[in-house]
Amino acid sequence: MPAMNMIQALNDAHRVAMRADPDVVVFGEDVGFFGGVFRVTEGLQKEFGKQRSFDSPISEGGIVAAAVGMAAYGLKPVIEIQFADYIYPGYDQIVSEVAKIRYRTAGEWSMPMVIRSPYGGGIFGGQTHSQSPESLFTHIAGLKVVIPSTPHDAKGLLIAAIEDPDPVIFFEPKRIYNGPFDGYHDRPVKPWAKHPASEVPTGHFTVPIGKAAVVREGAELTVLAYGTMVHVALAAVEEHGVDAEVIDLRTLVPLDIETIEKSVEKTGRCLVVHEAPKTSGFGAELVSLVQERCFYHLEAPVVRVTGWDTPYPPAYEWAYFPGPKRMKTALEKVMAD
Amino acid sequence: MPAMNMIQALNDAHRVAMRADPDVVVFGEDVGFFGGVFRVTEGLQKEFGKQRSFDSPISEGGIVAAAVGMAAYGLKPVIEIQFADYIYPGYDQIVSEVAKIRYRTAGEWSMPMVIRSPYGGGIFGGQTHSQSPESLFTHIAGLKVVIPSTPHDAKGLLIAAIEDPDPVIFFEPKRIYNGPFDGYHDRPVKPWAKHPASEVPTGHFTVPIGKAAVVREGAELTVLAYGTMVHVALAAVEEHGVDAEVIDLRTLVPLDIETIEKSVEKTGRCLVVHEAPKTSGFGAELVSLVQERCFYHLEAPVVRVTGWDTPYPPAYEWAYFPGPKRMKTALEKVMAD
Amino acid sequence: MRGEDSQKQPNRPQLSLHVPEPPFRPGDTPDFSRLQIPAAGSAPRPDVAASAADVISLATDLVRVLGDDDRAVGPWDPKLDADTLRKILRDMVTVRIFDDRMYRAQRQGKTSFYMKATGEEAIAVTAAAALDRDDMNFPTYRQQGLLIARGYPLTEMMCQIYSNAGDKLKGRQLPIMYSDKAHGFFTISGNLGTQFPQAVGWAMASAIKGDSRVAVGWIGDGATAEGDFHSAMTFAAVYNAPAVLVVVNNQWAISSFSGIAGAERATFAQRAIGYGIPGLRVDGNDVLAVYAAMRWAADRARSNLGATLIEYFTYRAEGHSTSDDPSGYRPAGEAKAWPLGDPIERLKAHLIALGEWDDERHQAIIAEIDAQVRAAQKQAEKQGVLPEQGKDNIESIFDDVYAEVPWHLAEQREQSLDEAR
Amino acid sequence: MRGEDSQKQPNRPQLSLHVPEPPFRPGDTPDFSRLQIPAAGSAPRPDVAASAADVISLATDLVRVLGDDDRAVGPWDPKLDADTLRKILRDMVTVRIFDDRMYRAQRQGKTSFYMKATGEEAIAVTAAAALDRDDMNFPTYRQQGLLIARGYPLTEMMCQIYSNAGDKLKGRQLPIMYSDKAHGFFTISGNLGTQFPQAVGWAMASAIKGDSRVAVGWIGDGATAEGDFHSAMTFAAVYNAPAVLVVVNNQWAISSFSGIAGAERATFAQRAIGYGIPGLRVDGNDVLAVYAAMRWAADRARSNLGATLIEYFTYRAEGHSTSDDPSGYRPAGEAKAWPLGDPIERLKAHLIALGEWDDERHQAIIAEIDAQVRAAQKQAEKQGVLPEQGKDNIESIFDDVYAEVPWHLAEQREQSLDEAR
Ligand SMILES: Cc1ncc(C[n+]2csc(CCOP(=O)(O)OP(=O)(O)O)c2C)c(N)n1
Ligand SMILES: Cc1ncc(C[n+]2csc(CCOP(=O)(O)OP(=O)(O)O)c2C)c(N)n1
Ligand SMILES: [Mg+2]
Ligand SMILES: [Mg+2]
């Protein structure tokens, strides 16, 4: 199994899917000749031709709308929104159309498509290259929301998303495109190569949508995380010697509630972690579900570790980012209570 | 104090604010000559002239953007989005601009404006005239989110919102424009006239943003609600003889956490009610806050009463709407545990 | 006004905001004599392969074929045979009768809502005649004529309006928000404008696949102001998409006249110029002109020559919907004063002028269609009307959110069934 | 391809998708000889009160004043005095030197990001000269020339780029996302296009208030595809807003050439036609033409005659930003081959031809400005550079979300201060 970083893995997933299904088409801003600003679609135009991989106008609304029309025709569009922060001009088409067409046509039309977008902070991107808008999509019935945290999962989940009959919002944690991140921005950058999850099966394979991964077993605390924060959380529990079970959700909708319940029932404590602002972040839903379903197992309130309820301030990136110190405080709190 | 329905109260609020401040301008689709499809802006063009109250093109993005420019100039725009379901084309301008301009300019520019929109179900409006998208705004730092539930509060809160230095998303529960609603759609429609909150002070007065109202005192359960659901909840606790304290939040952001905490600490139980779909609805945030802050007072898990995680199906409106039966089950559950 | 912005310079002209106002308001006597109506037959008809630059004048002209003498005239005459014209006439009459019955059904409380196409029936009905049967439409809510012209069963339409047991959309859409793939009719969205760029996406897909089918996008004059209009035009131009983009300019958007969408300064067809695609302005109440323009645009698209924007100029003769009373914002007599007439009357007169029709036959089809619509209605109502719906099959509201019902919806389904007990 | 859609009709032409491709890719020799460049002085100059219909030809023409002989020619010659021209020259040189230094600062790790305006300096600098001092700009990220021309301190700009203690934006914006009300420069948004309709809103407010100030909206060729472009044009047309709407067509949007935004079929200036407002296409590297067009449009707006769309045709001579290497998608020599030249060189040659300038003086101002920029940089760096920031005043990140800090932010502020300890 070749070692890949996340970009290579995503690129490979596109190729596998495009080779298998001539109806898969890939487009978005700068994705054609150039291969995307993060190079995820590099070489696709060369291999599959301009009719299947091409640049689009700078119009996120138009990109999504075109994908709707293509999906209505019978194609499987995979579109890139250059940064998740720029998805809002396409929000109406996603919420009012992509998410609702199967429902409002009672299944006569469906909207198989993947809307890929790099998201999250930690890359000096400031307000408009760092956002984590996942909860704006988890609230919308009809959408699936997937966030990988390793090259292995990125490939397997993307292929699964492309093959899925429903529309999938696929957020890619851009901070860990090139290597995992423990939250210590002042330590040397690690490449994926040394991480076991950089070993990515060749050819076709899928990681099922709707299944979380227990990435660390533990007995005294359950940590729910996704994307970059999986790695930050893992590093923190190691550092503080907490015997935590760390669950990488991988899919936010539909959520793998079974894995979560099983774990919290065992540990009696739960920490929920994400980069997005706290108020109405996806963490709120996780906390609600855990307290609704595991209340009598809980020994302490579920604690949220999140970004602040402010826009993302670039010069204060590391005061904003929920890094090791915020993790530490939260771990102490959730274990002390 | 004259008895008003909610539409009259909102109309009156506009007049009071426009008389007091020549910088208040009001526009939106059909709001000028015609006075809006719900007639909230009726007569404003006549009283204040076409330069201060006018029709806009059908472009929610353009409406919000124009308001941004006007606020940058120094005006106080009050704009109407005809239905909350149509706010999405303006979502980018709201999220990326309205919400962030004070922050990104370190206060050099501010965005005082009110974005009014009728929201919620119960009026046979189907998927695109019934939505409750409040949590898509509560997640966005920089926005205030206000939802009145009576004519009295509608006027007082709207004046407060227009005078507020920050942008306010002002959702109006259209089901109760003309009368309160107990959730029994098959009972005769009640007008506001007989309700004490239809008595609306004349002239200028405000209901403060950020302050909830305890609309019913009680000892054994706290019910958190807003908009139409305040009335549904009140009716349900009366019907089932639960000694519940019902809190009308009135403002979702910034939330009146003090009133909530005080109540839950007293009652030890909490029910959260809204029309929006459950997953990542604002109820999730309320549940999270309550369990984070009142965990050791809770005798049972906080229960959510919400719309389903589906689009709004018009023919099944009353199976979708969180009405008396859903309230009953939830009341039994939260009191039994 | 706040401090820093208040220093006006007295030596400079004072600006003021222009707010467009329709020529007539309630109480006024509508007078359309200032309206420029070019003579029928006067607009040139370029080859479908003409460049966009060569057809610029057609964006401000008005393609008309039916003259005041009820005869077809000029290069745009599509030379349709009488059977085709009679079919179009019949379909238009069907739309009108259908609309009237369903409007009445709403007033009788059998459904919650209805929208008529009165006065603009020619457009959708005739477009269907000009298109190939497998071309795909992305309609808005006044294109019921497409379905009727393509033979979609009236009972099916009514079952949707009643959200009854026969409603294939399972009560999930407001009345009249039809969807039927087999009849090339994409699901109507309540969100204005969204369908317009979707049509272009479908057309792009057809081109990607080497297909020969074209897509037709439909939008109202008011909705052209949405950003989606621009997306559609941009994508259509950039990728040379085989699409026909139709603006139905019926001059009103609920209470706002078309000036609020920009019509004081330019025609909607002119928008095309800025994207380098042809724009045609066409008399929407003239069946022959409607047909000829749609055919020209569809032929062009099918020949891989790209998209066309067609503005069909018409008049919304009745209220916006059953929720609207237009006498609040325009003179009651305006519809009657509209100089481009009634499309049904105009086609009828033409067929009579051709010796292919007469009043008797006309009354006969009206009676026949009326009976047919009533029969369909009876049939539909056997399966229920809206106020009775929403009690059975409650579990169905959890279907089709996703291809499979996920756990959280399954739980909510259980809960809803408990409630229903 | 799925079942129901697969029946292609073999007797009909097979469609295919057109995907625009720039004329040259890496490895090609750029050859702009096919480019139509009208002679300087050839475009007519209508009165500012001309109707939009009367100026249609200017949307495809190219307003040019500086001839090959470096002399001003034709009706658009703004007849500027030499001092004004020298000021513009100086400002352009300042922009270029400033850009170079800040680019270098980024390469030295003193900041995270930088964007140059190389090759298109004439546009913003000259616009500032043509506008009144109190007109308001809604810029995008390549209009640093507006600030420099209006005398905004270079140190202030650098402090923003370094997010240091002197940064009035408190480290809340990416480098170069300036904001300064006093210099009529609205806060730059990272979200493309949003500012364009905002400019129209500001102009509407100015009109509502009977003010005399006009607003200028700025957008790139690529970003014209956003729906916001259409909102701006629609609102500007409907309300006759006193706005100047500028498309800086530098022919590239990161790696996509302007054909991906529709330029294969129409000019950006032509977009104006569909809204019934004037559209001018102007040589953006010709200071005199830039000035004359902006002045014409601003005068028109200020006379309550409404908005104008100006396309300044130029070329992005360097990479998109410090994160971009254009040699991956276009030939390395393309910038040099660009036939409309370098705006600084062209104005310099003009001044020399007028006898108002010489190489010596030019070298002298370069040296002088260079020193000034270095001094400003030194000054700015005293207050820190980006990698050192974000440690002090952590509590400031909770300010300005709202006018007052609400309880939940106050709590988070406490928490963040604990973390910082
Ligand atoms: C995005 C959006 N905004 C607003 C509305 C409300 N609305 C429904 S129909 C309508 C008027 C549309 O007018 P037009 O496009 O001219 O179509 P017509 O009704 O004349 O056929 C409006 C404003 C909507 N449905 N969707
Ligand atoms: C809404 C949005 N989509 C995408 C981007 C990413 N992006 C930043 S600059 C750019 C290219 C813009 O090109 P153009 O408008 O021509 O301006 P130029 O860079 O040439 O000055 C893109 C796609 C963005 N900033 N905002
Ligand atoms: Mg209309
Ligand atoms: Mg550009």
mmCIF file with all atom_site columns, N, CA, C and O in Angstrom, chain C residues 5-17:
data_model
loop_
_atom_site.group_PDB
_atom_site.id
_atom_site.type_symbol
_atom_site.label_atom_id
_atom_site.label_alt_id
_atom_site.label_comp_id
_atom_site.label_asym_id
_atom_site.label_entity_id
_atom_site.label_seq_id
_atom_site.pdbx_PDB_ins_code
_atom_site.Cartn_x
_atom_site.Cartn_y
_atom_site.Cartn_z
_atom_site.occupancy
_atom_site.B_iso_or_equiv
_atom_site.pdbx_formal_charge
_atom_site.auth_seq_id
_atom_site.auth_comp_id
_atom_site.auth_asym_id
_atom_site.auth_atom_id
_atom_site.pdbx_PDB_model_num
ATOM 1  N N  . ASP C 1 5  ? -20.845 61.757 8.076  1.00 0.00 ? 5  ASP C N  1
ATOM 2  C CA . ASP C 1 5  ? -21.348 61.663 6.725  1.00 0.00 ? 5  ASP C CA 1
ATOM 3  C C  . ASP C 1 5  ? -22.193 62.875 6.330  1.00 0.00 ? 5  ASP C C  1
ATOM 4  O O  . ASP C 1 5  ? -22.773 62.906 5.262  1.00 0.00 ? 5  ASP C O  1
ATOM 5  N N  . SER C 1 6  ? -22.251 63.859 7.196  1.00 0.00 ? 6  SER C N  1
ATOM 6  C CA . SER C 1 6  ? -23.283 64.860 6.986  1.00 0.00 ? 6  SER C CA 1
ATOM 7  C C  . SER C 1 6  ? -22.836 66.109 6.226  1.00 0.00 ? 6  SER C C  1
ATOM 8  O O  . SER C 1 6  ? -23.641 66.966 5.937  1.00 0.00 ? 6  SER C O  1
ATOM 9  N N  . GLN C 1 7  ? -21.570 66.178 5.880  1.00 0.00 ? 7  GLN C N  1
ATOM 10 C CA . GLN C 1 7  ? -21.127 67.399 5.207  1.00 0.00 ? 7  GLN C CA 1
ATOM 11 C C  . GLN C 1 7  ? -21.509 67.358 3.731  1.00 0.00 ? 7  GLN C C  1
ATOM 12 O O  . GLN C 1 7  ? -20.763 66.842 2.900  1.00 0.00 ? 7  GLN C O  1
ATOM 13 N N  . LYS C 1 8  ? -22.639 67.884 3.400  1.00 0.00 ? 8  LYS C N  1
ATOM 14 C CA . LYS C 1 8  ? -23.006 67.969 1.997  1.00 0.00 ? 8  LYS C CA 1
ATOM 15 C C  . LYS C 1 8  ? -22.373 69.213 1.413  1.00 0.00 ? 8  LYS C C  1
ATOM 16 O O  . LYS C 1 8  ? -22.214 70.218 2.082  1.00 0.00 ? 8  LYS C O  1
ATOM 17 N N  . GLN C 1 9  ? -22.039 69.113 0.154  1.00 0.00 ? 9  GLN C N  1
ATOM 18 C CA . GLN C 1 9  ? -21.415 70.259 -0.475 1.00 0.00 ? 9  GLN C CA 1
ATOM 19 C C  . GLN C 1 9  ? -22.486 71.045 -1.222 1.00 0.00 ? 9  GLN C C  1
ATOM 20 O O  . GLN C 1 9  ? -23.034 70.569 -2.214 1.00 0.00 ? 9  GLN C O  1
ATOM 21 N N  . PRO C 1 10 ? -22.733 72.241 -0.778 1.00 0.00 ? 10 PRO C N  1
ATOM 22 C CA . PRO C 1 10 ? -23.870 72.982 -1.335 1.00 0.00 ? 10 PRO C CA 1
ATOM 23 C C  . PRO C 1 10 ? -23.670 73.373 -2.791 1.00 0.00 ? 10 PRO C C  1
ATOM 24 O O  . PRO C 1 10 ? -24.640 73.646 -3.498 1.00 0.00 ? 10 PRO C O  1
ATOM 25 N N  . ASN C 1 11 ? -22.421 73.391 -3.258 1.00 0.00 ? 11 ASN C N  1
ATOM 26 C CA . ASN C 1 11 ? -22.186 73.795 -4.646 1.00 0.00 ? 11 ASN C CA 1
ATOM 27 C C  . ASN C 1 11 ? -22.294 72.635 -5.627 1.00 0.00 ? 11 ASN C C  1
ATOM 28 O O  . ASN C 1 11 ? -21.987 72.777 -6.795 1.00 0.00 ? 11 ASN C O  1
ATOM 29 N N  . ARG C 1 12 ? -22.675 71.479 -5.127 1.00 0.00 ? 12 ARG C N  1
ATOM 30 C CA . ARG C 1 12 ? -22.814 70.348 -6.051 1.00 0.00 ? 12 ARG C CA 1
ATOM 31 C C  . ARG C 1 12 ? -24.284 69.958 -6.151 1.00 0.00 ? 12 ARG C C  1
ATOM 32 O O  . ARG C 1 12 ? -25.060 70.188 -5.229 1.00 0.00 ? 12 ARG C O  1
ATOM 33 N N  . PRO C 1 13 ? -24.678 69.349 -7.265 1.00 0.00 ? 13 PRO C N  1
ATOM 34 C CA . PRO C 1 13 ? -26.101 69.014 -7.413 1.00 0.00 ? 13 PRO C CA 1
ATOM 35 C C  . PRO C 1 13 ? -26.525 67.996 -6.349 1.00 0.00 ? 13 PRO C C  1
ATOM 36 O O  . PRO C 1 13 ? -25.731 67.162 -5.916 1.00 0.00 ? 13 PRO C O  1
ATOM 37 N N  . GLN C 1 14 ? -27.771 68.112 -5.965 1.00 0.00 ? 14 GLN C N  1
ATOM 38 C CA . GLN C 1 14 ? -28.257 67.214 -4.942 1.00 0.00 ? 14 GLN C CA 1
ATOM 39 C C  . GLN C 1 14 ? -28.834 65.963 -5.606 1.00 0.00 ? 14 GLN C C  1
ATOM 40 O O  . GLN C 1 14 ? -29.680 66.039 -6.494 1.00 0.00 ? 14 GLN C O  1
ATOM 41 N N  . LEU C 1 15 ? -28.354 64.810 -5.170 1.00 0.00 ? 15 LEU C N  1
ATOM 42 C CA . LEU C 1 15 ? -28.824 63.558 -5.759 1.00 0.00 ? 15 LEU C CA 1
ATOM 43 C C  . LEU C 1 15 ? -30.201 63.213 -5.224 1.00 0.00 ? 15 LEU C C  1
ATOM 44 O O  . LEU C 1 15 ? -30.615 63.703 -4.165 1.00 0.00 ? 15 LEU C O  1
ATOM 45 N N  . SER C 1 16 ? -30.914 62.353 -5.951 1.00 0.00 ? 16 SER C N  1
ATOM 46 C CA . SER C 1 16 ? -32.135 61.800 -5.370 1.00 0.00 ? 16 SER C CA 1
ATOM 47 C C  . SER C 1 16 ? -32.364 60.403 -5.923 1.00 0.00 ? 16 SER C C  1
ATOM 48 O O  . SER C 1 16 ? -31.901 60.068 -7.018 1.00 0.00 ? 16 SER C O  1
ATOM 49 N N  . LEU C 1 17 ? -33.039 59.602 -5.139 1.00 0.00 ? 17 LEU C N  1
ATOM 50 C CA . LEU C 1 17 ? -33.237 58.200 -5.517 1.00 0.00 ? 17 LEU C CA 1
ATOM 51 C C  . LEU C 1 17 ? -34.433 58.091 -6.448 1.00 0.00 ? 17 LEU C C  1
ATOM 52 O O  . LEU C 1 17 ? -35.513 58.609 -6.161 1.00 0.00 ? 17 LEU C O  1
#
